[in-house]
Tab-separated table of C-alpha atoms in Angstrom:
chain	number	residue	atom	x	y	z
Z	8	MET	CA	60.010	-37.127	-11.740
Z	9	ASP	CA	57.918	-35.605	-14.532
Z	10	VAL	CA	55.834	-37.795	-16.806
Z	11	ILE	CA	55.038	-35.694	-19.872
Z	12	ALA	CA	52.138	-36.577	-22.134
Z	13	HIS	CA	50.899	-34.666	-25.179
Z	14	VAL	CA	47.118	-35.066	-25.411
Z	15	ASP	CA	44.396	-33.710	-27.676
Z	16	SER	CA	42.182	-32.853	-24.702
Z	17	LEU	CA	42.196	-33.172	-20.926
Z	18	PRO	CA	40.519	-36.118	-19.165
Z	19	ALA	CA	36.931	-35.527	-18.079
Z	20	SER	CA	38.037	-35.520	-14.429
Z	21	ILE	CA	40.055	-32.316	-14.982
Z	22	HIS	CA	37.719	-29.337	-15.205
Z	23	GLU	CA	40.141	-26.381	-15.268
Z	24	PRO	CA	43.208	-26.272	-17.547
Z	25	GLY	CA	46.551	-25.022	-16.311
Z	26	GLY	CA	47.676	-24.989	-12.712
Z	27	CYS	CA	48.509	-27.998	-10.605
Z	28	LEU	CA	46.655	-30.080	-8.032
Z	29	PRO	CA	47.605	-33.031	-5.799
Z	30	ILE	CA	46.286	-36.542	-6.255
Z	31	ASP	CA	46.892	-39.794	-4.422
Z	32	GLY	CA	48.626	-42.914	-5.716
Z	33	PRO	CA	45.521	-44.650	-7.103
Z	34	GLY	CA	44.487	-41.412	-8.808
Z	35	MET	CA	47.880	-41.164	-10.497
Z	36	GLU	CA	47.716	-44.797	-11.600
Z	37	GLU	CA	44.273	-44.230	-13.077
Z	38	LEU	CA	45.426	-41.222	-15.074
Z	39	LEU	CA	48.581	-42.964	-16.308
Z	40	SER	CA	46.654	-46.075	-17.326
Z	41	SER	CA	44.347	-43.943	-19.473
Z	42	LEU	CA	47.273	-42.761	-21.592
Z	43	PRO	CA	48.949	-44.781	-24.364
Z	44	ALA	CA	52.393	-45.814	-23.126
Z	45	GLN	CA	54.059	-44.484	-26.263
Z	46	SER	CA	52.605	-41.013	-25.637
Z	47	THR	CA	54.506	-40.420	-22.388
Z	48	ARG	CA	58.125	-39.777	-21.525
Z	49	ARG	CA	59.979	-39.282	-18.255
Z	50	SER	CA	62.074	-36.224	-17.483
Z	51	PRO	CA	63.631	-34.921	-14.244
Z	52	GLY	CA	61.494	-32.069	-12.930
Z	53	GLY	CA	60.549	-30.320	-9.724
Z	54	SER	CA	60.143	-26.555	-9.576
Z	55	ALA	CA	63.103	-25.679	-7.344
Z	56	SER	CA	65.180	-28.403	-8.979
Z	57	ASN	CA	64.442	-26.910	-12.401
Z	58	VAL	CA	65.685	-23.542	-11.124
Z	59	ALA	CA	68.823	-25.087	-9.614
Z	60	ARG	CA	69.646	-26.962	-12.832
Z	61	GLY	CA	69.083	-23.831	-14.913
Z	62	VAL	CA	71.344	-21.765	-12.664
Z	63	ALA	CA	74.050	-24.444	-12.839
Z	64	GLU	CA	73.815	-24.636	-16.634
Z	65	LEU	CA	74.079	-20.873	-17.051
Z	66	LEU	CA	76.831	-20.382	-14.473
Z	67	SER	CA	78.949	-23.058	-16.129
Z	68	ARG	CA	78.788	-21.053	-19.355
Z	69	LEU	CA	78.815	-17.479	-18.066
Z	70	ALA	CA	80.824	-17.435	-14.835
Z	71	SER	CA	84.122	-17.672	-16.699
Z	72	GLY	CA	83.600	-14.228	-18.170
Z	73	HIS	CA	82.233	-10.940	-17.014
Z	74	GLY	CA	78.751	-10.572	-15.579
Z	75	PRO	CA	75.858	-9.060	-17.527
Z	76	SER	CA	77.082	-5.684	-16.257
Z	77	ALA	CA	80.737	-5.013	-16.923
Z	78	GLY	CA	83.038	-5.869	-14.040
Z	79	SER	CA	85.601	-8.340	-12.809
Z	80	PRO	CA	85.102	-12.101	-13.327
Z	81	PRO	CA	82.790	-13.680	-10.765
Z	82	SER	CA	84.056	-16.182	-8.249
Z	83	GLU	CA	84.294	-19.765	-9.428
Z	84	ASP	CA	83.032	-20.804	-5.997
Z	85	ILE	CA	79.452	-20.123	-7.101
Z	86	ARG	CA	77.691	-23.489	-7.232
Z	87	ALA	CA	74.101	-24.725	-7.230
Z	88	GLN	CA	72.638	-27.286	-4.876
Z	89	PHE	CA	69.201	-28.836	-4.497
Z	90	ILE	CA	67.551	-30.082	-1.324
Z	91	GLY	CA	64.543	-32.380	-1.458
Z	92	MET	CA	63.242	-35.723	-0.266
Z	93	VAL	CA	63.127	-38.897	-2.317
Z	94	GLY	CA	62.069	-42.477	-1.811
Z	95	ASP	CA	64.377	-45.466	-1.652
Z	96	ASP	CA	63.799	-46.513	-5.244
Z	97	GLU	CA	65.303	-46.556	-8.722
Z	98	THR	CA	63.638	-43.249	-9.581
Z	99	ALA	CA	65.588	-41.551	-6.786
Z	100	ALA	CA	68.876	-42.882	-8.151
Z	101	GLU	CA	67.898	-41.792	-11.670
Z	102	TYR	CA	67.000	-38.355	-10.389
Z	103	GLU	CA	70.207	-37.914	-8.418
Z	104	ALA	CA	72.298	-38.855	-11.431
Z	105	ALA	CA	70.411	-36.305	-13.547
Z	106	LEU	CA	71.204	-33.544	-11.053
Z	107	VAL	CA	74.899	-34.410	-11.058
Z	108	ARG	CA	75.010	-34.433	-14.877
Z	109	ARG	CA	73.634	-30.896	-14.850
Z	110	GLY	CA	76.202	-29.637	-12.365
Z	111	VAL	CA	73.903	-29.523	-9.318
Z	112	ALA	CA	75.048	-30.854	-5.950
Z	113	PRO	CA	72.220	-33.117	-4.735
Z	114	ARG	CA	71.500	-33.007	-1.008
Z	115	LEU	CA	68.670	-35.498	-1.014
Z	116	LEU	CA	66.911	-36.664	2.127
Z	117	ARG	CA	65.691	-40.253	2.080
Z	118	ALA	CA	62.198	-41.113	3.256
Z	119	GLY	CA	62.195	-43.477	6.214
Z	120	GLY	CA	65.593	-42.469	7.541
Z	121	GLY	CA	67.614	-39.562	8.865
Z	122	ALA	CA	65.991	-36.153	8.932
Z	123	GLY	CA	63.134	-37.341	6.749
Z	124	ALA	CA	61.766	-39.565	9.470
Z	125	ALA	CA	62.369	-37.061	12.230
Z	126	ALA	CA	59.351	-34.848	11.714
Z	127	LYS	CA	56.377	-36.792	10.394
Z	128	GLY	CA	53.861	-34.920	12.493
Z	129	GLY	CA	52.800	-31.377	12.974
Z	130	GLY	CA	51.423	-28.787	10.665
Z	131	GLU	CA	48.389	-28.790	8.474
Z	132	ASP	CA	47.879	-32.101	6.694
Z	133	ARG	CA	47.206	-30.802	3.203
Z	134	GLY	CA	47.834	-32.145	-0.227
Z	135	ASP	CA	50.392	-30.324	-2.296
Z	136	CYS	CA	51.093	-29.856	-5.947
Z	137	GLU	CA	54.660	-29.803	-7.086
Z	138	GLU	CA	55.929	-29.317	-10.604
Z	139	GLY	CA	58.009	-32.409	-11.058
Z	140	GLY	CA	58.824	-33.855	-7.684
Z	141	GLY	CA	62.173	-35.518	-8.111
Z	142	GLY	CA	62.532	-35.312	-4.378
Z	143	GLY	CA	59.563	-33.104	-3.709
Z	144	GLU	CA	59.373	-29.629	-2.378
Z	145	GLY	CA	62.701	-28.011	-1.784
Z	146	GLY	CA	65.717	-26.694	-3.518
Z	147	ALA	CA	68.228	-24.521	-1.723
Z	148	GLY	CA	66.012	-24.469	1.309
Z	149	GLY	CA	62.672	-25.391	-0.208
Z	150	GLY	CA	59.946	-27.232	1.572
Z	151	GLY	CA	57.309	-29.860	1.309
Z	152	ALA	CA	53.859	-30.963	2.262
Z	153	SER	CA	51.969	-34.162	2.792
Z	154	ALA	CA	50.211	-35.909	-0.050
Z	155	PRO	CA	46.659	-37.133	0.386
Z	156	SER	CA	46.773	-40.422	2.328
Z	157	PRO	CA	50.117	-41.793	1.079
Z	158	SER	CA	50.555	-45.550	1.255
Z	159	PRO	CA	53.902	-46.986	2.386
Z	160	PRO	CA	56.439	-47.589	1.082
Z	161	LEU	CA	56.641	-44.046	-0.184
Z	162	THR	CA	58.187	-43.672	-3.609
Z	163	THR	CA	59.823	-40.661	-5.223
Z	164	ALA	CA	57.279	-38.032	-6.266
Z	165	THR	CA	55.707	-38.123	-9.720
Z	166	CYS	CA	54.116	-35.270	-11.637
Z	167	LEU	CA	51.956	-35.937	-14.680
Z	168	CYS	CA	52.243	-33.013	-17.103
Z	169	LEU	CA	49.415	-33.066	-19.651
Z	170	VAL	CA	50.262	-30.870	-22.634
Z	171	THR	CA	47.382	-29.798	-24.854
Z	172	PRO	CA	47.596	-28.271	-28.355
Z	173	GLY	CA	49.213	-24.854	-28.095
Z	174	GLY	CA	51.660	-26.005	-25.422
Z	175	GLN	CA	49.661	-25.323	-22.248
Z	176	ARG	CA	50.446	-27.759	-19.443
Z	177	THR	CA	48.085	-29.022	-16.739
Z	178	MET	CA	49.708	-30.908	-13.876
Z	179	ARG	CA	48.662	-33.503	-11.339
Z	180	THR	CA	51.162	-34.575	-8.687
Z	181	CYS	CA	51.529	-37.519	-6.344
Z	182	LEU	CA	54.117	-36.444	-3.767
Z	183	GLY	CA	54.912	-39.823	-2.243
Z	184	ALA	CA	58.144	-39.540	-0.238
Z	185	ALA	CA	58.202	-35.753	-0.567
Z	186	SER	CA	55.182	-35.638	1.749
Z	187	LEU	CA	57.536	-36.186	4.696
Z	188	LEU	CA	59.509	-32.976	4.182
Z	189	LYS	CA	57.583	-30.612	6.433
Z	190	THR	CA	59.899	-28.262	8.300
Z	191	GLU	CA	63.165	-26.426	7.798
Z	192	ARG	CA	64.531	-28.349	10.788
Z	193	GLN	CA	64.761	-31.389	8.517
Z	194	LEU	CA	67.136	-29.673	6.103
Z	195	PRO	CA	70.800	-30.745	6.231
Z	196	ALA	CA	72.982	-29.017	8.793
Z	197	GLY	CA	74.732	-25.975	7.372
Z	198	TRP	CA	72.735	-26.078	4.150
Z	199	SER	CA	72.669	-22.282	3.758
Z	200	GLU	CA	76.185	-21.433	4.924
Z	201	GLY	CA	78.010	-19.399	2.312
Z	202	ALA	CA	74.953	-19.193	0.072
Z	203	ALA	CA	74.816	-16.298	-2.384
Z	204	ALA	CA	71.159	-16.973	-3.192
Z	205	VAL	CA	68.387	-19.096	-1.692
Z	206	HIS	CA	65.320	-19.932	-3.757
Z	207	VAL	CA	62.243	-21.547	-2.222
Z	208	GLU	CA	59.488	-22.848	-4.443
Z	209	GLY	CA	56.003	-21.587	-3.707
Z	210	TYR	CA	54.612	-25.081	-3.160
Z	211	ALA	CA	56.368	-24.949	0.215
Z	212	LEU	CA	53.615	-22.559	1.301
Z	213	TRP	CA	51.354	-25.556	1.875
Z	214	ARG	CA	53.462	-26.174	4.982
Z	215	GLU	CA	52.856	-23.485	7.558
Z	216	GLY	CA	56.104	-21.743	8.456
Z	217	LEU	CA	58.309	-23.860	6.204
Z	218	ALA	CA	59.199	-21.189	3.637
Z	219	ALA	CA	59.567	-18.535	6.339
Z	220	GLY	CA	61.801	-20.849	8.366
Z	221	ALA	CA	64.052	-21.463	5.375
Z	222	MET	CA	64.327	-17.732	4.674
Z	223	GLU	CA	65.111	-17.024	8.321
Z	224	ALA	CA	67.796	-19.702	8.371
Z	225	ALA	CA	69.368	-18.197	5.254
Z	226	ALA	CA	69.380	-14.754	6.849
Z	227	ALA	CA	70.902	-16.128	10.052
Z	228	ALA	CA	73.674	-17.858	8.114
Z	229	ALA	CA	74.470	-14.584	6.353
Z	230	ALA	CA	74.628	-12.570	9.590
Z	231	PRO	CA	78.130	-11.569	10.732
Z	232	ALA	CA	79.595	-13.765	13.433
Z	233	PRO	CA	80.324	-12.212	16.858
Z	234	SER	CA	83.692	-10.517	16.636
Z	235	SER	CA	86.378	-10.810	19.283
Z	236	ALA	CA	88.133	-7.762	17.861
Z	237	SER	CA	88.129	-4.458	19.681
Z	238	SER	CA	85.256	-2.066	19.165
Z	239	SER	CA	87.592	0.153	17.144
Z	240	SER	CA	87.861	-2.597	14.512
Z	241	PRO	CA	84.546	-2.876	12.697
Z	242	ALA	CA	83.420	-6.346	11.688
Z	243	ALA	CA	83.529	-7.318	8.046
Z	244	PRO	CA	80.249	-6.722	6.227
Z	245	ALA	CA	77.888	-9.680	6.055
Z	246	PRO	CA	77.799	-11.475	2.698
Z	247	ALA	CA	74.771	-10.606	0.588
Z	248	VAL	CA	72.197	-13.390	0.195
Z	249	ILE	CA	69.484	-12.978	-2.410
Z	250	THR	CA	66.301	-14.733	-1.274
Z	251	SER	CA	63.477	-15.538	-3.658
Z	252	ILE	CA	60.228	-17.452	-3.899
Z	253	ASP	CA	57.809	-18.103	-6.729
Z	254	CYS	CA	54.019	-18.142	-6.495
Z	255	ALA	CA	53.880	-21.773	-7.715
Z	256	SER	CA	50.348	-21.689	-9.178
Z	257	PHE	CA	47.200	-19.630	-8.974
Z	258	GLU	CA	45.680	-22.369	-6.791
Z	259	VAL	CA	48.491	-21.980	-4.264
Z	260	VAL	CA	48.088	-18.194	-4.163
Z	261	ARG	CA	44.356	-18.495	-3.558
Z	262	ALA	CA	44.577	-21.249	-0.975
Z	263	ARG	CA	47.653	-20.000	0.895
Z	264	ARG	CA	47.274	-16.260	0.539
Z	265	GLY	CA	47.669	-15.682	4.274
Z	266	GLU	CA	50.884	-17.698	4.432
Z	267	LEU	CA	52.326	-15.901	1.394
Z	268	GLU	CA	51.435	-12.443	2.665
Z	269	ALA	CA	52.810	-13.232	6.113
Z	270	LEU	CA	56.063	-14.386	4.525
Z	271	LEU	CA	56.387	-11.189	2.491
Z	272	ALA	CA	55.642	-9.132	5.596
Z	273	THR	CA	58.712	-10.565	7.321
Z	274	GLY	CA	60.908	-8.627	4.898
Z	275	ARG	CA	62.921	-11.784	4.210
Z	276	VAL	CA	61.924	-12.060	0.533
Z	277	ASP	CA	64.069	-10.122	-1.910
Z	278	VAL	CA	62.449	-11.342	-5.134
Z	279	LEU	CA	58.931	-12.668	-5.745
Z	280	PHE	CA	58.251	-14.429	-9.064
Z	281	CYS	CA	54.820	-14.893	-10.604
Z	282	ASN	CA	53.162	-15.418	-13.957
Z	283	GLU	CA	50.095	-13.595	-15.223
Z	284	GLU	CA	47.586	-16.040	-13.714
Z	285	GLU	CA	49.345	-15.962	-10.358
Z	286	ALA	CA	49.523	-12.167	-10.487
Z	287	ALA	CA	45.758	-12.051	-11.021
Z	288	ALA	CA	45.256	-14.285	-7.989
Z	289	LEU	CA	47.584	-12.108	-5.926
Z	290	ALA	CA	45.748	-8.956	-6.984
Z	291	GLU	CA	42.469	-10.489	-5.777
Z	292	GLY	CA	43.554	-9.759	-2.218
Z	293	GLU	CA	44.109	-6.059	-2.861
Z	294	ALA	CA	40.647	-5.086	-1.636
Z	295	GLU	CA	41.370	-6.504	1.807
Z	296	GLY	CA	44.943	-5.297	2.207
Z	297	GLY	CA	44.960	-2.282	-0.065
Z	298	SER	CA	47.669	-1.327	-2.494
Z	299	ALA	CA	50.947	0.157	-1.397
Z	300	GLY	CA	51.597	3.848	-1.774
Z	301	GLY	CA	54.496	5.329	-3.661
Z	302	ASP	CA	55.101	6.758	-7.085
Z	303	GLU	CA	55.784	4.495	-10.046
Z	304	GLU	CA	58.726	5.598	-12.143
Z	305	GLY	CA	60.437	4.455	-15.300
Z	306	GLU	CA	59.321	2.585	-18.343
Z	307	GLY	CA	57.925	-0.908	-18.406
Z	308	ASP	CA	54.205	-0.304	-18.852
Z	309	GLU	CA	53.706	-3.594	-20.660
Z	310	GLY	CA	51.343	-6.052	-19.011
Z	311	SER	CA	47.807	-5.624	-17.760
Z	312	PRO	CA	46.756	-3.255	-14.977
Z	313	VAL	CA	46.108	-6.372	-12.909
Z	314	VAL	CA	49.783	-7.317	-13.161
Z	315	SER	CA	50.787	-3.813	-12.122
Z	316	ARG	CA	48.504	-3.963	-9.085
Z	317	ALA	CA	49.853	-7.373	-8.117
Z	318	LEU	CA	53.478	-6.255	-8.302
Z	319	ARG	CA	52.752	-3.110	-6.309
Z	320	ARG	CA	50.911	-5.195	-3.749
Z	321	ALA	CA	53.864	-7.570	-3.379
Z	322	LEU	CA	56.201	-4.624	-2.822
Z	323	GLY	CA	53.812	-3.054	-0.353
Z	324	LEU	CA	53.690	-6.287	1.619
Z	325	GLY	CA	57.474	-6.387	1.923
Z	326	ALA	CA	59.182	-7.817	-1.169
Z	327	ARG	CA	62.056	-5.756	-2.579
Z	328	VAL	CA	61.500	-6.803	-6.195
Z	329	ALA	CA	58.420	-8.374	-7.801
Z	330	VAL	CA	58.711	-9.991	-11.220
Z	331	ALA	CA	56.005	-11.195	-13.600
Z	332	SER	CA	56.779	-13.435	-16.564
Z	333	LEU	CA	54.135	-12.691	-19.200
Z	334	GLY	CA	54.780	-15.262	-21.922
Z	335	PRO	CA	54.715	-13.654	-25.377
Z	336	ALA	CA	54.256	-10.241	-23.707
Z	337	GLY	CA	57.732	-10.471	-22.158
Z	338	ALA	CA	58.412	-9.843	-18.503
Z	339	ARG	CA	58.074	-7.006	-16.059
Z	340	ALA	CA	59.927	-6.203	-12.848
Z	341	MET	CA	59.048	-3.633	-10.240
Z	342	ALA	CA	61.477	-2.591	-7.520
Z	343	LYS	CA	61.003	-0.563	-4.390
Z	344	ARG	CA	63.553	2.190	-3.895
Z	345	ARG	CA	63.788	4.054	-0.623
Z	346	ARG	CA	64.158	7.814	-0.757
Z	347	ARG	CA	67.539	9.211	0.161
Z	348	ARG	CA	68.202	12.415	2.041
Z	349	ASP	CA	70.570	15.075	0.859
Z	350	SER	CA	73.332	16.541	2.994
Z	351	GLY	CA	70.868	18.959	4.563
Z	352	GLY	CA	68.539	16.188	5.645
Z	353	GLU	CA	65.924	16.966	3.021
Z	354	GLU	CA	64.290	14.057	1.233
Z	355	LYS	CA	65.142	13.625	-2.445
Z	356	GLY	CA	62.614	12.639	-5.064
Z	357	GLY	CA	58.849	12.892	-5.102
Z	358	ALA	CA	57.694	9.575	-3.671
Z	359	GLU	CA	54.703	9.327	-1.431
Z	360	GLU	CA	54.942	8.475	2.238
Z	361	LYS	CA	53.615	5.228	3.721
Z	362	GLY	CA	54.093	4.880	7.443
Z	363	ASP	CA	57.739	5.503	8.304
Z	364	ASP	CA	58.930	4.469	4.828
Z	365	HIS	CA	59.529	6.859	1.953
Z	366	PHE	CA	59.817	5.052	-1.351
Z	367	SER	CA	59.039	4.967	-5.036
Z	368	PHE	CA	58.351	2.038	-7.361
Z	369	CYS	CA	60.580	1.675	-10.417
Z	370	SER	CA	59.228	-0.449	-13.235
Z	371	TYR	CA	61.163	-2.233	-15.994
Z	372	TRP	CA	60.011	-4.282	-18.964
Z	373	CYS	CA	61.700	-6.646	-21.401
Z	374	PRO	CA	60.106	-7.960	-24.599
Z	375	ALA	CA	59.888	-11.681	-25.157
Z	376	GLU	CA	61.984	-13.447	-27.734
Z	377	VAL	CA	60.122	-14.467	-30.846
Z	378	VAL	CA	59.350	-18.189	-30.618
Z	379	GLU	CA	58.171	-19.687	-33.881
Z	380	SER	CA	56.815	-22.890	-32.342
Z	381	VAL	CA	55.980	-23.577	-28.695
Z	382	GLU	CA	56.583	-27.202	-27.773
Z	383	ASP	CA	55.178	-26.861	-24.259
Z	384	THR	CA	55.349	-24.544	-21.261
Z	385	VAL	CA	56.541	-27.138	-18.731
Z	386	GLY	CA	59.213	-25.491	-16.573
Z	387	ALA	CA	59.185	-22.213	-18.521
Z	388	GLY	CA	58.656	-20.112	-15.401
Z	389	ASP	CA	61.415	-21.993	-13.613
Z	390	ALA	CA	63.805	-21.373	-16.522
Z	391	PHE	CA	62.915	-17.674	-16.399
Z	392	ALA	CA	63.631	-17.577	-12.655
Z	393	ALA	CA	66.946	-19.378	-13.233
Z	394	GLY	CA	68.006	-16.804	-15.803
Z	395	PHE	CA	66.929	-13.880	-13.646
Z	396	LEU	CA	68.726	-15.190	-10.544
Z	397	THR	CA	71.871	-16.121	-12.479
Z	398	SER	CA	72.090	-12.586	-13.818
Z	399	LEU	CA	71.709	-11.172	-10.295
Z	400	LEU	CA	74.454	-13.481	-9.015
Z	401	LEU	CA	76.845	-12.451	-11.766
Z	402	SER	CA	75.994	-8.762	-11.425
Z	403	GLY	CA	76.419	-8.878	-7.671
Z	404	ASN	CA	79.746	-10.651	-7.902
Z	405	SER	CA	81.166	-8.537	-10.703
Z	406	SER	CA	80.181	-5.195	-9.202
Z	407	SER	CA	80.036	-5.840	-5.463
Z	408	SER	CA	82.444	-3.005	-4.820
Z	409	SER	CA	80.627	-0.539	-7.072
Z	410	LYS	CA	77.225	0.455	-5.723
Z	411	SER	CA	76.779	3.907	-7.207
Z	412	GLY	CA	73.884	4.485	-9.533
Z	413	GLY	CA	73.606	6.880	-12.421
Z	414	SER	CA	74.219	4.461	-15.294
Z	415	ARG	CA	71.731	4.030	-18.111
Z	416	GLY	CA	68.381	2.718	-16.942
Z	417	SER	CA	69.164	2.985	-13.259
Z	418	GLY	CA	67.006	6.006	-12.602
Z	419	ALA	CA	69.520	7.143	-9.996
Z	420	GLU	CA	70.770	10.632	-9.440
Z	421	GLU	CA	74.436	11.509	-9.768
Z	422	GLY	CA	76.393	9.951	-6.915
Z	423	GLU	CA	73.364	8.234	-5.394
Z	424	GLN	CA	74.268	4.983	-3.625
Z	425	LEU	CA	71.952	2.134	-4.616
Z	426	SER	CA	71.840	-1.465	-3.533
Z	427	LEU	CA	72.052	-4.213	-6.154
Z	428	LEU	CA	68.281	-4.740	-6.312
Z	429	GLU	CA	67.629	-1.002	-6.727
Z	430	ARG	CA	69.832	-0.646	-9.795
Z	431	GLY	CA	67.886	-0.429	-13.018
Z	432	GLU	CA	70.616	-1.766	-15.281
Z	433	VAL	CA	70.943	-4.847	-13.064
Z	434	LEU	CA	67.216	-5.615	-13.172
Z	435	GLU	CA	67.049	-4.988	-16.913
Z	436	ALA	CA	69.910	-7.443	-17.503
Z	437	ALA	CA	68.159	-9.985	-15.261
Z	438	LEU	CA	64.927	-9.634	-17.247
Z	439	ARG	CA	66.794	-10.163	-20.520
Z	440	LEU	CA	68.474	-13.343	-19.353
Z	441	GLY	CA	65.226	-14.559	-17.798
Z	442	CYS	CA	63.322	-14.054	-21.044
Z	443	ALA	CA	66.054	-15.797	-23.046
Z	444	ALA	CA	65.997	-18.784	-20.706
Z	445	GLY	CA	62.201	-18.923	-20.729
Z	446	ALA	CA	62.157	-18.878	-24.525
Z	447	ALA	CA	64.618	-21.771	-24.585
Z	448	ALA	CA	62.323	-23.746	-22.288
Z	449	VAL	CA	59.164	-23.385	-24.396
Z	450	ARG	CA	61.023	-24.456	-27.527
Z	451	ALA	CA	61.790	-27.815	-25.883
Z	452	SER	CA	59.612	-30.570	-24.465
Z	453	GLY	CA	59.804	-30.824	-20.695
Z	454	ALA	CA	61.601	-28.774	-18.100
Z	455	ASP	CA	65.123	-29.322	-19.448
Z	456	PRO	CA	65.846	-27.296	-22.612
Z	457	GLY	CA	69.037	-29.281	-23.242
Z	458	LYS	CA	72.713	-28.472	-23.767
Z	459	GLN	CA	72.372	-26.818	-27.163
Z	460	ALA	CA	69.621	-24.525	-25.930
Z	461	TRP	CA	71.686	-23.399	-22.929
Z	462	ASP	CA	74.663	-22.881	-25.262
Z	463	ALA	CA	72.515	-20.616	-27.432
Z	464	VAL	CA	71.333	-18.581	-24.425
Z	465	ALA	CA	74.917	-18.101	-23.239
Z	466	ALA	CA	76.061	-17.146	-26.740
Z	467	LYS	CA	73.406	-14.433	-26.849
Z	468	VAL	CA	74.595	-13.037	-23.513
Z	469	HIS	CA	78.224	-13.017	-24.682
Z	470	LYS	CA	77.171	-11.196	-27.851
Z	471	GLU	CA	75.353	-8.553	-25.787
Z	472	ARG	CA	78.463	-8.091	-23.625
Z	473	GLU	CA	80.640	-7.550	-26.662
Z	474	ARG	CA	78.211	-4.955	-27.996
Z	475	GLU	CA	78.214	-3.156	-24.623
Z	476	ARG	CA	82.035	-3.101	-24.584
Z	477	GLU	CA	82.124	-1.684	-28.110
Z	478	LEU	CA	79.666	1.049	-27.142
Z	479	ALA	CA	81.705	1.833	-24.035
Z	480	LEU	CA	84.864	2.227	-26.134
Z	481	ALA	CA	83.196	4.295	-28.813
């Protein structure tokens, strides 16, 4: 649960603004006691939970029509769920009710019972920072970590979000019950079956192997089942599952660089999200690992050279798409596209060679919406991720049978077959919806923009669709 406080300056104990660090129960009590009661308010938070709620809000408004790219209506079976661990307290009940009101199916583990009590040991005993808590690390296969010396009984996690003039937020988190969620083996049975997308928050990287285990479980659930049919009858294609993770905070990237890079190297991550600070932290490791080869194509040169290096590095490590939200500078996505061979076996395109892979990097940029007044940036990155993922879900559903490139912005040659995450028009639409959702978040206080804000975002998307249809008919 987020506790949001607008302050003129940060307490003397906080030396670096922004980011997020863990504290214990007494530390949280000390910080809260230093704030006037009337200056704080409670709001459901949690990074992966924010994403799940945003996806649910957008799907409820957009899934009844066509996706961002023209096509048939998406399936109404698309739903959002959140997995996390809570305490046995009133905050947990309040949090669960908030998820349900926002159209998210809560699959909450309870500390002290069931799967939550099954794996209290093992792994590195590190503090974690989690934007919100509301059940701790998790969300469609998220993870958790142990808080510094928690005292029983463990309560539902609390995150203090200190907002300074200008809207910047600095967070301190007491995980409480969420400290017991340590391994993907604790997640509910069948949690990823039928999933179209699985998002893991970056704070799960504090737990060695947790994020990777969740991604592997998602991939296993998407794999085709053994077929009893004859060899002449090919099995149905496996359903596509989009996997994503965010970088959480620049502190997480610095402290858990090895875990993040190892996860990307598995090839299980389709989309990596970061902001400018996190991109800078990711680029710090370029000297050791080097930057990936490949040509960079397309527009989208907005953002610093550091951001470009970070996105290229993420792709070189194994991500398929890397996305940076840049605040008032908009957002940038970079995708890795493998070279195709023509009918004579010759490679097409001019990309460089790296090992056995032949690929190019395609870059896309979207300007930010003009925001007259920023209330705060709490949950803005999560809202952006929700918009981006929702657009991918709708695009994938509405055009699953049409994979050919060649449309505006795709950068594909005539007749070239591209996967969803290689298609320029799909990534451009995802950036637009991400930026619209992020703008809605910074106009509001806390991680929940509210019904009217989500209505406005959906109305903008519908207006863009109508304009695209008119252009197509012209």
